[in-house]
Amino acid sequence: MAIVSLSGQYAGRNPALQHTAGQTGEVGQKASLDAAKVQAVTDMVNRDYHAGKFDLFDPSICLNYDSADDTVSDSSLTGKTVVQNKPTGWIITTIDPNMTTADDARKSAKAGGATHAFLYQSFDFLTDAAKEYATLGDNEVFQHRNINDLSFVRDTLSFFTGEDYYKTGYIDETQSALMDQITNVVHELSQQIKNGESPDLSKVKTTLTIGGSDVTISKLMEMQQIGRELSESFKNVSAGSLNGQTTESFAKMGIAKSLSSYYAGDKGEVGAMFSTAIDRLYERGIAQVQRGQVWSQSVIGAANTSSSQDAVKVGLDIADTFSKLGGSSKSGLSYSFSSALSQMRSIVQQYCSQYNMPTSHVGLAGATAGIEKFFQAWTEKL
């Protein structure tokens, strides 16, 4: 589900809301509608939403809005996509910033968010089960083992293979085999405890079979951490006007996609599946921006201006440019990045020339510095 903020003040908070019509859509200007238009759009969109026609709607009559910091705050936002109309453009948030669990991520992904439950799965259930096995023995049966194992198995397989293992609702041979391997992991951890050691997943020798390839628990944990951090680049993406935030956020999306390929380059078939999984999240993030643009054009006057539409296109072009970084070595990756950075500057400069504005007006220098810092931090990490 996606949520769209149409105005600087929500009608529910300010019944006497005053708006001006005919916004020009210039950089930094907030689009708005008159009160009658807001109500008409609200009625139309909510009707279509409840009829199941699409999953974006205007919550102006049911959510609280704090104009002081220009943010939307409501517990019902959890797991939804938030599109906020800010002075910088509309903000596409495809990952709930308060997300902490796999269930949160699962809800967000179901609503179209560029995330996945596997990235937030906890491995604690393995050590917890091992402690119980060490104390009570292998003959004891614990209901939560089955529940946690199945959730972990389905999220893991779904992430790497791209198949929805929740759709069928039954356990097939692939899931059953992976659950047996997880039980072997628990037995290894339990033996560590019996030997007087603290349970250590990095020492586990049992491998898990995913998509026909084997991977250790420690490597799986590493991929999860990297994937979660990369997916952070797919949230809070702004569109609708060109500025430093827009340029930097789209560049980070593309860089994250390229970095996943570089990271997975020497990790065999599991690495290839990991890279493809991040590609899917990237595409979902791009799709959210495109959907947000189409919907906003239908309800926000400024979104229909050529400058706003071109600004979105520039952002998507920037993401695409950085998503194609190549090189099997860090030096090759850095060379490719430098080339993409030059292309990005050219794209922004062309936009600025078209609308007769200096690049300083859209914060190109600051965005460039932020992009370089982001890339450097990742290359030092990988």
mmCIF file of C-alpha atoms in Angstrom:
data_model
loop_
_atom_site.group_PDB
_atom_site.id
_atom_site.type_symbol
_atom_site.label_atom_id
_atom_site.label_comp_id
_atom_site.label_asym_id
_atom_site.label_seq_id
_atom_site.Cartn_x
_atom_site.Cartn_y
_atom_site.Cartn_z
ATOM 1 C CA MET A 1 0.000 0.000 0.000
ATOM 2 C CA ALA A 2 1.299 3.460 -0.781
ATOM 3 C CA ILE A 3 0.386 6.719 0.861
ATOM 4 C CA VAL A 4 0.489 10.057 -0.900
ATOM 5 C CA SER A 5 0.617 13.433 0.835
ATOM 6 C CA LEU A 6 -0.922 16.040 -1.413
ATOM 7 C CA SER A 7 -0.496 19.249 0.538
ATOM 8 C CA GLY A 8 1.565 21.138 3.077
ATOM 9 C CA GLN A 9 -1.209 20.809 5.665
ATOM 10 C CA TYR A 10 -3.638 17.910 5.943
ATOM 11 C CA ALA A 11 -7.308 18.740 5.649
ATOM 12 C CA GLY A 12 -8.013 16.703 8.771
ATOM 13 C CA ARG A 13 -5.790 19.012 10.825
ATOM 14 C CA ASN A 14 -6.861 22.307 9.224
ATOM 15 C CA PRO A 15 -10.454 22.451 7.936
ATOM 16 C CA ALA A 16 -9.926 26.034 6.799
ATOM 17 C CA LEU A 17 -7.070 25.008 4.578
ATOM 18 C CA GLN A 18 -6.143 27.592 1.963
ATOM 19 C CA HIS A 19 -4.281 26.616 -1.217
ATOM 20 C CA THR A 20 -3.156 28.426 -4.297
ATOM 21 C CA ALA A 21 -3.724 26.943 -7.726
ATOM 22 C CA GLY A 22 -1.587 26.928 -10.841
ATOM 23 C CA GLN A 23 1.841 26.167 -9.388
ATOM 24 C CA THR A 24 4.690 26.656 -11.820
ATOM 25 C CA GLY A 25 6.612 23.597 -10.711
ATOM 26 C CA GLU A 26 9.932 25.402 -10.395
ATOM 27 C CA VAL A 27 12.708 23.834 -8.354
ATOM 28 C CA GLY A 28 12.005 23.942 -4.650
ATOM 29 C CA GLN A 29 8.361 24.970 -4.985
ATOM 30 C CA LYS A 30 5.729 22.880 -3.256
ATOM 31 C CA ALA A 31 2.769 21.817 -5.357
ATOM 32 C CA SER A 32 -0.659 22.247 -3.809
ATOM 33 C CA LEU A 33 -4.344 22.051 -4.579
ATOM 34 C CA ASP A 34 -7.387 24.035 -3.561
ATOM 35 C CA ALA A 35 -9.566 22.545 -0.816
ATOM 36 C CA ALA A 36 -12.339 21.462 -3.181
ATOM 37 C CA LYS A 37 -9.855 19.670 -5.447
ATOM 38 C CA VAL A 38 -8.290 17.943 -2.438
ATOM 39 C CA GLN A 39 -11.677 16.633 -1.314
ATOM 40 C CA ALA A 40 -12.670 15.554 -4.814
ATOM 41 C CA VAL A 41 -9.404 13.684 -5.307
ATOM 42 C CA THR A 42 -9.682 12.147 -1.835
ATOM 43 C CA ASP A 43 -13.147 10.796 -2.577
ATOM 44 C CA MET A 44 -12.155 9.459 -5.980
ATOM 45 C CA VAL A 45 -8.898 7.856 -4.905
ATOM 46 C CA ASN A 46 -10.234 6.289 -1.725
ATOM 47 C CA ARG A 47 -13.171 4.865 -3.697
ATOM 48 C CA ASP A 48 -10.847 3.295 -6.241
ATOM 49 C CA TYR A 49 -8.488 2.082 -3.526
ATOM 50 C CA HIS A 50 -11.219 0.295 -1.606
ATOM 51 C CA ALA A 51 -12.432 -1.168 -4.882
ATOM 52 C CA GLY A 52 -8.989 -2.723 -5.283
ATOM 53 C CA LYS A 53 -8.115 -0.800 -8.445
ATOM 54 C CA PHE A 54 -4.695 0.308 -7.215
ATOM 55 C CA ASP A 55 -2.702 0.630 -4.032
ATOM 56 C CA LEU A 56 -1.979 4.345 -3.770
ATOM 57 C CA PHE A 57 -4.337 6.618 -1.891
ATOM 58 C CA ASP A 58 -4.556 10.019 -0.270
ATOM 59 C CA PRO A 59 -4.692 9.777 3.545
ATOM 60 C CA SER A 60 -5.327 13.495 4.100
ATOM 61 C CA ILE A 61 -8.536 12.871 6.025
ATOM 62 C CA CYS A 62 -7.245 10.109 8.292
ATOM 63 C CA LEU A 63 -3.574 10.695 9.155
ATOM 64 C CA ASN A 64 -1.865 13.311 11.277
ATOM 65 C CA TYR A 65 0.605 15.665 9.673
ATOM 66 C CA ASP A 66 3.178 17.843 11.411
ATOM 67 C CA SER A 67 4.023 20.781 9.178
ATOM 68 C CA ALA A 68 6.806 21.857 11.522
ATOM 69 C CA ASP A 69 9.185 19.159 10.343
ATOM 70 C CA ASP A 70 7.271 18.205 7.192
ATOM 71 C CA THR A 71 6.934 14.553 8.109
ATOM 72 C CA VAL A 72 4.078 12.102 8.310
ATOM 73 C CA SER A 73 3.776 10.154 11.555
ATOM 74 C CA ASP A 74 1.286 7.399 12.240
ATOM 75 C CA SER A 75 1.564 3.802 13.436
ATOM 76 C CA SER A 76 -0.519 2.678 10.466
ATOM 77 C CA LEU A 77 2.346 3.599 8.150
ATOM 78 C CA THR A 78 4.281 0.483 9.120
ATOM 79 C CA GLY A 79 5.034 -1.607 6.061
ATOM 80 C CA LYS A 80 3.566 0.861 3.605
ATOM 81 C CA THR A 81 5.091 3.047 0.952
ATOM 82 C CA VAL A 82 4.995 6.731 1.808
ATOM 83 C CA VAL A 83 5.024 9.380 -0.883
ATOM 84 C CA GLN A 84 5.327 12.838 0.640
ATOM 85 C CA ASN A 85 4.980 16.062 -1.304
ATOM 86 C CA LYS A 86 7.899 18.125 0.008
ATOM 87 C CA PRO A 87 9.580 21.262 -1.326
ATOM 88 C CA THR A 88 12.267 19.001 -2.806
ATOM 89 C CA GLY A 89 9.686 16.951 -4.675
ATOM 90 C CA TRP A 90 7.790 13.854 -3.627
ATOM 91 C CA ILE A 91 9.667 11.386 -1.422
ATOM 92 C CA ILE A 92 9.327 7.692 -2.242
ATOM 93 C CA THR A 93 9.891 5.633 0.899
ATOM 94 C CA THR A 94 9.772 1.968 0.004
ATOM 95 C CA ILE A 95 11.300 0.714 3.245
ATOM 96 C CA ASP A 96 9.751 1.470 6.619
ATOM 97 C CA PRO A 97 12.444 3.375 8.591
ATOM 98 C CA ASN A 98 11.227 1.704 11.795
ATOM 99 C CA MET A 99 11.554 -1.784 10.361
ATOM 100 C CA THR A 100 13.253 -4.197 12.728
ATOM 101 C CA THR A 101 11.825 -7.650 12.014
ATOM 102 C CA ALA A 102 11.328 -10.013 9.120
ATOM 103 C CA ASP A 103 7.576 -9.648 9.550
ATOM 104 C CA ASP A 104 7.874 -5.869 9.107
ATOM 105 C CA ALA A 105 9.911 -6.391 5.941
ATOM 106 C CA ARG A 106 7.467 -8.978 4.649
ATOM 107 C CA LYS A 107 4.600 -6.508 4.982
ATOM 108 C CA SER A 108 6.620 -3.745 3.341
ATOM 109 C CA ALA A 109 7.593 -5.996 0.433
ATOM 110 C CA LYS A 110 3.967 -7.065 -0.021
ATOM 111 C CA ALA A 111 3.059 -3.377 -0.286
ATOM 112 C CA GLY A 112 5.620 -2.940 -3.071
ATOM 113 C CA GLY A 113 8.595 -1.915 -0.978
ATOM 114 C CA ALA A 114 12.138 -2.566 -2.176
ATOM 115 C CA THR A 115 13.056 -4.880 0.677
ATOM 116 C CA HIS A 116 12.801 -8.541 1.674
ATOM 117 C CA ALA A 117 12.080 -10.438 4.878
ATOM 118 C CA PHE A 118 15.307 -12.471 4.630
ATOM 119 C CA LEU A 119 17.321 -9.295 5.155
ATOM 120 C CA TYR A 120 15.757 -8.940 8.619
ATOM 121 C CA GLN A 121 15.595 -12.584 9.650
ATOM 122 C CA SER A 122 17.167 -13.302 13.036
ATOM 123 C CA PHE A 123 19.598 -16.186 13.464
ATOM 124 C CA ASP A 124 19.041 -16.200 17.228
ATOM 125 C CA PHE A 125 16.529 -19.049 17.026
ATOM 126 C CA LEU A 126 19.397 -21.387 16.132
ATOM 127 C CA THR A 127 21.409 -20.691 19.284
ATOM 128 C CA ASP A 128 18.249 -20.606 21.426
ATOM 129 C CA ALA A 129 17.254 -24.038 20.138
ATOM 130 C CA ALA A 130 20.799 -25.328 20.673
ATOM 131 C CA LYS A 131 20.713 -24.275 24.325
ATOM 132 C CA GLU A 132 17.452 -26.138 24.842
ATOM 133 C CA TYR A 133 18.750 -29.229 23.078
ATOM 134 C CA ALA A 134 21.893 -29.171 25.205
ATOM 135 C CA THR A 135 19.797 -28.993 28.350
ATOM 136 C CA LEU A 136 16.840 -31.222 27.550
ATOM 137 C CA GLY A 137 18.116 -33.577 24.869
ATOM 138 C CA ASP A 138 17.287 -34.321 21.241
ATOM 139 C CA ASN A 139 14.100 -36.188 22.045
ATOM 140 C CA GLU A 140 12.346 -33.041 23.230
ATOM 141 C CA VAL A 141 10.067 -31.367 20.679
ATOM 142 C CA PHE A 142 9.638 -27.589 20.679
ATOM 143 C CA GLN A 143 6.827 -26.054 18.683
ATOM 144 C CA HIS A 144 8.637 -22.768 18.130
ATOM 145 C CA ARG A 145 11.460 -24.623 16.345
ATOM 146 C CA ASN A 146 9.106 -25.657 13.585
ATOM 147 C CA ILE A 147 7.602 -22.182 13.306
ATOM 148 C CA ASN A 148 10.919 -20.342 13.232
ATOM 149 C CA ASP A 149 12.587 -22.882 10.984
ATOM 150 C CA LEU A 150 9.838 -22.708 8.373
ATOM 151 C CA SER A 151 9.753 -18.898 8.389
ATOM 152 C CA PHE A 152 13.524 -18.741 8.027
ATOM 153 C CA VAL A 153 13.558 -21.367 5.284
ATOM 154 C CA ARG A 154 10.823 -19.719 3.231
ATOM 155 C CA ASP A 155 12.312 -16.227 3.535
ATOM 156 C CA THR A 156 15.790 -17.462 2.638
ATOM 157 C CA LEU A 157 14.677 -19.496 -0.369
ATOM 158 C CA SER A 158 12.365 -16.730 -1.580
ATOM 159 C CA PHE A 159 15.144 -14.130 -1.438
ATOM 160 C CA PHE A 160 17.729 -16.145 -3.325
ATOM 161 C CA THR A 161 15.498 -17.899 -5.859
ATOM 162 C CA GLY A 162 12.864 -15.226 -6.451
ATOM 163 C CA GLU A 163 10.048 -17.737 -5.874
ATOM 164 C CA ASP A 164 7.257 -17.134 -3.374
ATOM 165 C CA TYR A 165 7.435 -20.019 -0.929
ATOM 166 C CA TYR A 166 4.557 -18.591 1.093
ATOM 167 C CA LYS A 167 2.107 -18.802 -1.794
ATOM 168 C CA THR A 168 1.701 -22.580 -1.820
ATOM 169 C CA GLY A 169 1.324 -22.972 1.928
ATOM 170 C CA TYR A 170 2.861 -26.419 2.060
ATOM 171 C CA ILE A 171 6.376 -27.757 2.641
ATOM 172 C CA ASP A 172 7.985 -29.218 -0.471
ATOM 173 C CA GLU A 173 11.159 -31.297 -0.689
ATOM 174 C CA THR A 174 13.401 -28.241 -1.001
ATOM 175 C CA GLN A 175 12.047 -26.699 2.181
ATOM 176 C CA SER A 176 12.104 -30.013 4.030
ATOM 177 C CA ALA A 177 15.727 -30.652 3.101
ATOM 178 C CA LEU A 178 16.785 -27.197 4.248
ATOM 179 C CA MET A 179 14.935 -27.641 7.540
ATOM 180 C CA ASP A 180 16.824 -30.902 8.117
ATOM 181 C CA GLN A 181 20.100 -29.062 7.491
ATOM 182 C CA ILE A 182 19.092 -26.386 9.983
ATOM 183 C CA THR A 183 18.466 -29.122 12.554
ATOM 184 C CA ASN A 184 22.020 -30.347 11.905
ATOM 185 C CA VAL A 185 23.242 -26.797 12.538
ATOM 186 C CA VAL A 186 21.394 -26.795 15.861
ATOM 187 C CA HIS A 187 22.974 -30.139 16.768
ATOM 188 C CA GLU A 188 26.438 -28.725 16.055
ATOM 189 C CA LEU A 189 25.770 -25.681 18.198
ATOM 190 C CA SER A 190 24.364 -27.909 20.936
ATOM 191 C CA GLN A 191 27.558 -29.979 20.908
ATOM 192 C CA GLN A 192 29.614 -26.804 21.242
ATOM 193 C CA ILE A 193 27.665 -25.984 24.395
ATOM 194 C CA LYS A 194 28.111 -29.510 25.765
ATOM 195 C CA ASN A 195 31.841 -29.102 25.187
ATOM 196 C CA GLY A 196 31.811 -26.048 27.438
ATOM 197 C CA GLU A 197 31.971 -23.519 24.600
ATOM 198 C CA SER A 198 29.706 -20.615 23.759
ATOM 199 C CA PRO A 199 27.585 -21.330 20.662
ATOM 200 C CA ASP A 200 29.403 -19.886 17.647
ATOM 201 C CA LEU A 201 27.711 -19.928 14.227
ATOM 202 C CA SER A 202 30.982 -19.096 12.474
ATOM 203 C CA LYS A 203 32.373 -22.487 13.552
ATOM 204 C CA VAL A 204 29.457 -24.509 12.182
ATOM 205 C CA LYS A 205 30.533 -26.851 9.372
ATOM 206 C CA THR A 206 27.065 -27.887 8.183
ATOM 207 C CA THR A 207 26.132 -26.156 4.938
ATOM 208 C CA LEU A 208 22.691 -25.108 3.740
ATOM 209 C CA THR A 209 21.542 -25.937 0.215
ATOM 210 C CA ILE A 210 19.926 -22.984 -1.551
ATOM 211 C CA GLY A 211 19.003 -23.127 -5.206
ATOM 212 C CA GLY A 212 21.141 -26.236 -5.642
ATOM 213 C CA SER A 213 24.258 -24.634 -4.114
ATOM 214 C CA ASP A 214 25.736 -24.969 -0.646
ATOM 215 C CA VAL A 215 26.531 -22.050 1.644
ATOM 216 C CA THR A 216 27.737 -21.875 5.236
ATOM 217 C CA ILE A 217 25.738 -20.159 7.937
ATOM 218 C CA SER A 218 28.469 -17.557 8.445
ATOM 219 C CA LYS A 219 28.524 -16.693 4.726
ATOM 220 C CA LEU A 220 24.723 -16.491 4.708
ATOM 221 C CA MET A 221 24.852 -14.087 7.650
ATOM 222 C CA GLU A 222 27.403 -11.962 5.828
ATOM 223 C CA MET A 223 25.238 -11.803 2.708
ATOM 224 C CA GLN A 224 22.250 -10.828 4.800
ATOM 225 C CA GLN A 225 24.132 -7.953 6.408
ATOM 226 C CA ILE A 226 25.495 -6.676 3.097
ATOM 227 C CA GLY A 227 22.099 -7.016 1.443
ATOM 228 C CA ARG A 228 20.321 -5.128 4.204
ATOM 229 C CA GLU A 229 22.826 -2.272 4.050
ATOM 230 C CA LEU A 230 22.618 -2.093 0.262
ATOM 231 C CA SER A 231 18.817 -2.033 0.399
ATOM 232 C CA GLU A 232 19.005 1.094 2.570
ATOM 233 C CA SER A 233 19.881 2.939 -0.648
ATOM 234 C CA PHE A 234 16.459 2.125 -2.061
ATOM 235 C CA LYS A 235 14.517 4.208 0.475
ATOM 236 C CA ASN A 236 13.851 7.952 0.829
ATOM 237 C CA VAL A 237 14.316 8.511 -2.887
ATOM 238 C CA SER A 238 13.075 11.959 -3.895
ATOM 239 C CA ALA A 239 11.637 12.841 -7.281
ATOM 240 C CA GLY A 240 9.816 15.724 -8.887
ATOM 241 C CA SER A 241 12.504 18.410 -8.709
ATOM 242 C CA LEU A 242 16.234 18.261 -9.305
ATOM 243 C CA ASN A 243 18.487 19.033 -6.350
ATOM 244 C CA GLY A 244 21.396 17.564 -4.429
ATOM 245 C CA GLN A 245 19.177 15.133 -2.568
ATOM 246 C CA THR A 246 17.575 13.851 -5.753
ATOM 247 C CA THR A 247 20.883 13.424 -7.547
ATOM 248 C CA GLU A 248 22.552 11.682 -4.624
ATOM 249 C CA SER A 249 19.671 9.346 -3.799
ATOM 250 C CA PHE A 250 19.293 8.063 -7.355
ATOM 251 C CA ALA A 251 23.055 7.647 -7.710
ATOM 252 C CA LYS A 252 23.163 5.583 -4.506
ATOM 253 C CA MET A 253 20.418 3.316 -5.832
ATOM 254 C CA GLY A 254 22.440 2.541 -8.937
ATOM 255 C CA ILE A 255 25.698 2.150 -7.024
ATOM 256 C CA ALA A 256 24.073 -0.311 -4.611
ATOM 257 C CA LYS A 257 22.974 -2.461 -7.532
ATOM 258 C CA SER A 258 26.482 -2.457 -9.015
ATOM 259 C CA LEU A 259 28.130 -3.141 -5.661
ATOM 260 C CA SER A 260 26.007 -6.244 -5.168
ATOM 261 C CA SER A 261 27.400 -7.649 -8.421
ATOM 262 C CA TYR A 262 30.961 -6.803 -7.420
ATOM 263 C CA TYR A 263 30.545 -8.318 -3.943
ATOM 264 C CA ALA A 264 29.022 -11.522 -5.331
ATOM 265 C CA GLY A 265 31.566 -11.896 -8.133
ATOM 266 C CA ASP A 266 33.725 -14.521 -6.394
ATOM 267 C CA LYS A 267 31.018 -16.336 -4.445
ATOM 268 C CA GLY A 268 29.835 -18.823 -7.026
ATOM 269 C CA GLU A 269 26.219 -19.656 -7.764
ATOM 270 C CA VAL A 270 24.961 -18.448 -4.381
ATOM 271 C CA GLY A 271 26.672 -15.129 -5.046
ATOM 272 C CA ALA A 272 25.009 -14.893 -8.451
ATOM 273 C CA MET A 273 21.619 -15.505 -6.844
ATOM 274 C CA PHE A 274 22.389 -12.843 -4.237
ATOM 275 C CA SER A 275 23.254 -10.309 -6.931
ATOM 276 C CA THR A 276 20.056 -11.113 -8.829
ATOM 277 C CA ALA A 277 18.047 -10.714 -5.620
ATOM 278 C CA ILE A 278 19.430 -7.204 -5.076
ATOM 279 C CA ASP A 279 18.681 -6.447 -8.736
ATOM 280 C CA ARG A 280 15.046 -7.328 -8.037
ATOM 281 C CA LEU A 281 14.948 -4.915 -5.098
ATOM 282 C CA TYR A 282 16.486 -2.198 -7.261
ATOM 283 C CA GLU A 283 13.826 -2.707 -9.922
ATOM 284 C CA ARG A 284 11.102 -2.514 -7.266
ATOM 285 C CA GLY A 285 12.565 0.771 -6.063
ATOM 286 C CA ILE A 286 12.584 2.172 -9.590
ATOM 287 C CA ALA A 287 9.030 0.947 -10.144
ATOM 288 C CA GLN A 288 7.884 2.766 -7.004
ATOM 289 C CA VAL A 289 9.307 6.031 -8.311
ATOM 290 C CA GLN A 290 7.618 5.540 -11.673
ATOM 291 C CA ARG A 291 4.282 4.689 -10.095
ATOM 292 C CA GLY A 292 4.553 7.645 -7.747
ATOM 293 C CA GLN A 293 5.244 9.924 -10.685
ATOM 294 C CA VAL A 294 2.279 8.683 -12.713
ATOM 295 C CA TRP A 295 -0.092 9.022 -9.786
ATOM 296 C CA SER A 296 1.241 12.417 -8.739
ATOM 297 C CA GLN A 297 0.845 13.749 -12.273
ATOM 298 C CA SER A 298 -2.856 12.958 -12.051
ATOM 299 C CA VAL A 299 -3.416 14.895 -8.830
ATOM 300 C CA ILE A 300 -0.626 17.448 -8.389
ATOM 301 C CA GLY A 301 -0.533 20.297 -10.876
ATOM 302 C CA ALA A 302 3.202 20.947 -10.647
ATOM 303 C CA ALA A 303 3.949 17.304 -11.403
ATOM 304 C CA ASN A 304 2.632 17.880 -14.911
ATOM 305 C CA THR A 305 5.186 20.558 -15.759
ATOM 306 C CA SER A 306 8.004 19.699 -18.126
ATOM 307 C CA SER A 307 10.630 20.582 -15.498
ATOM 308 C CA SER A 308 9.122 18.146 -12.984
ATOM 309 C CA GLN A 309 8.775 15.355 -15.525
ATOM 310 C CA ASP A 310 12.303 15.918 -16.814
ATOM 311 C CA ALA A 311 13.637 15.958 -13.250
ATOM 312 C CA VAL A 312 12.225 12.479 -12.686
ATOM 313 C CA LYS A 313 13.732 11.291 -15.955
ATOM 314 C CA VAL A 314 17.111 12.744 -14.950
ATOM 315 C CA GLY A 315 16.947 10.877 -11.636
ATOM 316 C CA LEU A 316 16.133 7.579 -13.325
ATOM 317 C CA ASP A 317 18.906 8.146 -15.879
ATOM 318 C CA ILE A 318 21.370 8.767 -13.057
ATOM 319 C CA ALA A 319 20.338 5.550 -11.304
ATOM 320 C CA ASP A 320 20.677 3.627 -14.551
ATOM 321 C CA THR A 321 24.128 5.084 -15.213
ATOM 322 C CA PHE A 322 25.516 4.003 -11.839
ATOM 323 C CA SER A 323 23.762 0.625 -11.945
ATOM 324 C CA LYS A 324 26.113 -0.491 -14.735
ATOM 325 C CA LEU A 325 29.482 -0.129 -12.999
ATOM 326 C CA GLY A 326 31.884 -2.891 -14.037
ATOM 327 C CA GLY A 327 35.256 -4.259 -13.065
ATOM 328 C CA SER A 328 36.364 -7.417 -11.284
ATOM 329 C CA SER A 329 38.902 -5.476 -9.213
ATOM 330 C CA LYS A 330 38.561 -2.429 -7.004
ATOM 331 C CA SER A 331 40.702 -0.416 -9.381
ATOM 332 C CA GLY A 332 38.455 -1.413 -12.287
ATOM 333 C CA LEU A 333 35.352 -0.625 -10.249
ATOM 334 C CA SER A 334 36.772 2.777 -9.300
ATOM 335 C CA TYR A 335 37.609 3.567 -12.923
ATOM 336 C CA SER A 336 34.075 2.666 -13.961
ATOM 337 C CA PHE A 337 32.697 4.808 -11.128
ATOM 338 C CA SER A 338 34.721 7.838 -12.265
ATOM 339 C CA SER A 339 33.314 7.441 -15.762
ATOM 340 C CA ALA A 340 29.749 7.202 -14.400
ATOM 341 C CA LEU A 341 30.329 10.279 -12.252
ATOM 342 C CA SER A 342 31.313 12.251 -15.349
ATOM 343 C CA GLN A 343 28.216 11.022 -17.170
ATOM 344 C CA MET A 344 26.068 12.037 -14.198
ATOM 345 C CA ARG A 345 27.509 15.563 -14.239
ATOM 346 C CA SER A 346 26.770 15.793 -17.949
ATOM 347 C CA ILE A 347 23.173 14.658 -17.433
ATOM 348 C CA VAL A 348 22.609 17.274 -14.725
ATOM 349 C CA GLN A 349 24.330 20.012 -16.719
ATOM 350 C CA GLN A 350 22.107 19.303 -19.722
ATOM 351 C CA TYR A 351 19.024 19.615 -17.526
ATOM 352 C CA CYS A 352 20.260 22.896 -16.075
ATOM 353 C CA SER A 353 21.052 24.283 -19.524
ATOM 354 C CA GLN A 354 17.597 23.358 -20.732
ATOM 355 C CA TYR A 355 15.985 25.393 -17.943
ATOM 356 C CA ASN A 356 18.611 28.155 -17.934
ATOM 357 C CA MET A 357 19.914 27.635 -14.396
ATOM 358 C CA PRO A 358 23.409 27.201 -12.926
ATOM 359 C CA THR A 359 24.390 23.772 -11.608
ATOM 360 C CA SER A 360 24.878 25.379 -8.203
ATOM 361 C CA HIS A 361 21.110 25.881 -8.124
ATOM 362 C CA VAL A 362 20.603 22.117 -8.051
ATOM 363 C CA GLY A 363 23.499 21.392 -5.664
ATOM 364 C CA LEU A 364 25.640 19.435 -8.119
ATOM 365 C CA ALA A 365 28.928 19.983 -6.264
ATOM 366 C CA GLY A 366 27.517 18.845 -2.928
ATOM 367 C CA ALA A 367 25.805 15.842 -4.488
ATOM 368 C CA THR A 368 29.033 14.828 -6.218
ATOM 369 C CA ALA A 369 30.930 14.947 -2.938
ATOM 370 C CA GLY A 370 28.257 12.872 -1.199
ATOM 371 C CA ILE A 371 28.240 10.268 -3.960
ATOM 372 C CA GLU A 372 32.048 9.977 -3.879
ATOM 373 C CA LYS A 373 32.006 9.555 -0.099
ATOM 374 C CA PHE A 374 29.324 6.864 -0.326
ATOM 375 C CA PHE A 375 31.220 4.914 -2.970
ATOM 376 C CA GLN A 376 34.548 5.184 -1.153
ATOM 377 C CA ALA A 377 33.053 3.903 2.090
ATOM 378 C CA TRP A 378 31.680 0.841 0.319
ATOM 379 C CA THR A 379 34.846 0.026 -1.598
ATOM 380 C CA GLU A 380 36.777 0.081 1.683
ATOM 381 C CA LYS A 381 34.206 -2.284 3.206
ATOM 382 C CA LEU A 382 34.019 -4.888 0.419
#
